[in-house]
Amino acid sequence: MQTWPIQDAKARFSEFLETCLAEGPQMVTKRGTEAAVLVSVEEWRRLQAAARPSLKQLLLSDQGRAELVVPPRGAARRRAPMAVS
């Protein structure tokens, strides 16, 4: 991954973008510290899809069910019946 100082990335943005599309993600530094990464849309979508499970995966996993707290049956208090006059 090539590193670009922020000044160079701003001044040569077209080249910066073309390098990203041709060679992959490009790192941007600010005052010598890594600050951001430019990635292609395809790479971004791949990362997004990998980062979150699908609804099907959530429904089939045991992980989601373990977090659900269900009170025991019959523990709910009921209202007293209203008097009819």
PDB file of C-alpha atoms in Angstrom:
ATOM      1  CA  MET A   1       0.000   0.000   0.000  1.00  0.00           C
ATOM      2  CA  GLN A   2       1.437   3.320  -1.078  1.00  0.00           C
ATOM      3  CA  THR A   3       1.460   6.197   1.422  1.00  0.00           C
ATOM      4  CA  TRP A   4       0.572   9.751   0.392  1.00  0.00           C
ATOM      5  CA  PRO A   5       1.073  12.865   2.510  1.00  0.00           C
ATOM      6  CA  ILE A   6      -2.211  14.786   2.620  1.00  0.00           C
ATOM      7  CA  GLN A   7      -0.698  17.686   0.647  1.00  0.00           C
ATOM      8  CA  ASP A   8       0.264  15.353  -2.225  1.00  0.00           C
ATOM      9  CA  ALA A   9      -3.085  13.560  -2.161  1.00  0.00           C
ATOM     10  CA  LYS A  10      -4.898  16.902  -2.440  1.00  0.00           C
ATOM     11  CA  ALA A  11      -2.592  18.380  -5.080  1.00  0.00           C
ATOM     12  CA  ARG A  12      -2.528  15.223  -7.234  1.00  0.00           C
ATOM     13  CA  PHE A  13      -5.982  13.806  -6.507  1.00  0.00           C
ATOM     14  CA  SER A  14      -6.558  12.408 -10.016  1.00  0.00           C
ATOM     15  CA  GLU A  15      -3.301  10.463  -9.832  1.00  0.00           C
ATOM     16  CA  PHE A  16      -4.117   9.423  -6.249  1.00  0.00           C
ATOM     17  CA  LEU A  17      -7.510   8.063  -7.375  1.00  0.00           C
ATOM     18  CA  GLU A  18      -6.116   6.317 -10.459  1.00  0.00           C
ATOM     19  CA  THR A  19      -3.416   4.644  -8.351  1.00  0.00           C
ATOM     20  CA  CYS A  20      -6.101   3.429  -5.955  1.00  0.00           C
ATOM     21  CA  LEU A  21      -8.140   1.948  -8.787  1.00  0.00           C
ATOM     22  CA  ALA A  22      -5.110   0.344 -10.446  1.00  0.00           C
ATOM     23  CA  GLU A  23      -3.060  -0.814  -7.441  1.00  0.00           C
ATOM     24  CA  GLY A  24      -5.483  -1.015  -4.511  1.00  0.00           C
ATOM     25  CA  PRO A  25      -5.950   0.919  -1.264  1.00  0.00           C
ATOM     26  CA  GLN A  26      -3.850   4.049  -0.708  1.00  0.00           C
ATOM     27  CA  MET A  27      -2.884   5.388   2.737  1.00  0.00           C
ATOM     28  CA  VAL A  28      -3.068   9.127   3.524  1.00  0.00           C
ATOM     29  CA  THR A  29      -0.916  10.608   6.265  1.00  0.00           C
ATOM     30  CA  LYS A  30      -1.387  13.852   8.151  1.00  0.00           C
ATOM     31  CA  ARG A  31       1.764  15.236   9.753  1.00  0.00           C
ATOM     32  CA  GLY A  32       3.388  11.824   9.383  1.00  0.00           C
ATOM     33  CA  THR A  33       0.559   9.929  11.115  1.00  0.00           C
ATOM     34  CA  GLU A  34      -1.721   7.526   9.259  1.00  0.00           C
ATOM     35  CA  ALA A  35      -5.073   9.288   8.896  1.00  0.00           C
ATOM     36  CA  ALA A  36      -7.201   7.614   6.206  1.00  0.00           C
ATOM     37  CA  VAL A  37      -7.281   5.046   3.415  1.00  0.00           C
ATOM     38  CA  LEU A  38      -8.760   5.483  -0.062  1.00  0.00           C
ATOM     39  CA  VAL A  39     -10.319   2.271  -1.389  1.00  0.00           C
ATOM     40  CA  SER A  40     -12.283   1.447  -4.535  1.00  0.00           C
ATOM     41  CA  VAL A  41     -16.059   1.071  -4.402  1.00  0.00           C
ATOM     42  CA  GLU A  42     -15.761  -2.676  -5.034  1.00  0.00           C
ATOM     43  CA  GLU A  43     -13.363  -3.070  -2.101  1.00  0.00           C
ATOM     44  CA  TRP A  44     -15.589  -0.927   0.144  1.00  0.00           C
ATOM     45  CA  ARG A  45     -18.667  -3.018  -0.656  1.00  0.00           C
ATOM     46  CA  ARG A  46     -16.740  -6.245  -0.054  1.00  0.00           C
ATOM     47  CA  LEU A  47     -15.571  -4.962   3.321  1.00  0.00           C
ATOM     48  CA  GLN A  48     -19.087  -3.815   4.239  1.00  0.00           C
ATOM     49  CA  ALA A  49     -20.589  -7.197   3.341  1.00  0.00           C
ATOM     50  CA  ALA A  50     -17.929  -9.026   5.343  1.00  0.00           C
ATOM     51  CA  ALA A  51     -18.344  -6.777   8.379  1.00  0.00           C
ATOM     52  CA  ARG A  52     -22.017  -7.457   9.089  1.00  0.00           C
ATOM     53  CA  PRO A  53     -23.935 -10.705   9.057  1.00  0.00           C
ATOM     54  CA  SER A  54     -26.967 -11.171   6.833  1.00  0.00           C
ATOM     55  CA  LEU A  55     -30.451 -11.506   8.314  1.00  0.00           C
ATOM     56  CA  LYS A  56     -30.347 -15.222   7.535  1.00  0.00           C
ATOM     57  CA  GLN A  57     -27.064 -15.608   9.405  1.00  0.00           C
ATOM     58  CA  LEU A  58     -28.474 -13.723  12.402  1.00  0.00           C
ATOM     59  CA  LEU A  59     -31.611 -15.851  12.530  1.00  0.00           C
ATOM     60  CA  LEU A  60     -29.672 -19.104  12.265  1.00  0.00           C
ATOM     61  CA  SER A  61     -26.963 -18.208  14.767  1.00  0.00           C
ATOM     62  CA  ASP A  62     -27.045 -19.137  18.444  1.00  0.00           C
ATOM     63  CA  GLN A  63     -25.303 -15.892  19.317  1.00  0.00           C
ATOM     64  CA  GLY A  64     -28.361 -13.664  18.828  1.00  0.00           C
ATOM     65  CA  ARG A  65     -30.646 -15.950  20.818  1.00  0.00           C
ATOM     66  CA  ALA A  66     -28.382 -16.013  23.868  1.00  0.00           C
ATOM     67  CA  GLU A  67     -28.711 -12.253  24.337  1.00  0.00           C
ATOM     68  CA  LEU A  68     -32.526 -12.282  24.483  1.00  0.00           C
ATOM     69  CA  VAL A  69     -33.808 -12.186  28.068  1.00  0.00           C
ATOM     70  CA  VAL A  70     -37.271 -13.682  28.407  1.00  0.00           C
ATOM     71  CA  PRO A  71     -39.026 -13.376  31.782  1.00  0.00           C
ATOM     72  CA  PRO A  72     -40.434 -16.595  33.243  1.00  0.00           C
ATOM     73  CA  ARG A  73     -44.066 -17.365  32.418  1.00  0.00           C
ATOM     74  CA  GLY A  74     -46.686 -16.331  34.888  1.00  0.00           C
ATOM     75  CA  ALA A  75     -44.510 -13.710  36.539  1.00  0.00           C
ATOM     76  CA  ALA A  76     -46.466 -10.805  35.078  1.00  0.00           C
ATOM     77  CA  ARG A  77     -48.913  -9.066  37.402  1.00  0.00           C
ATOM     78  CA  ARG A  78     -52.432  -8.803  36.139  1.00  0.00           C
ATOM     79  CA  ARG A  79     -54.821  -5.922  36.720  1.00  0.00           C
ATOM     80  CA  ALA A  80     -57.677  -6.380  39.097  1.00  0.00           C
ATOM     81  CA  PRO A  81     -61.021  -6.831  37.323  1.00  0.00           C
ATOM     82  CA  MET A  82     -63.127  -3.680  37.054  1.00  0.00           C
ATOM     83  CA  ALA A  83     -66.350  -3.546  38.983  1.00  0.00           C
ATOM     84  CA  VAL A  84     -69.438  -3.309  36.801  1.00  0.00           C
ATOM     85  CA  SER A  85     -72.310  -1.301  38.248  1.00  0.00           C
TER      86      SER A  85
END
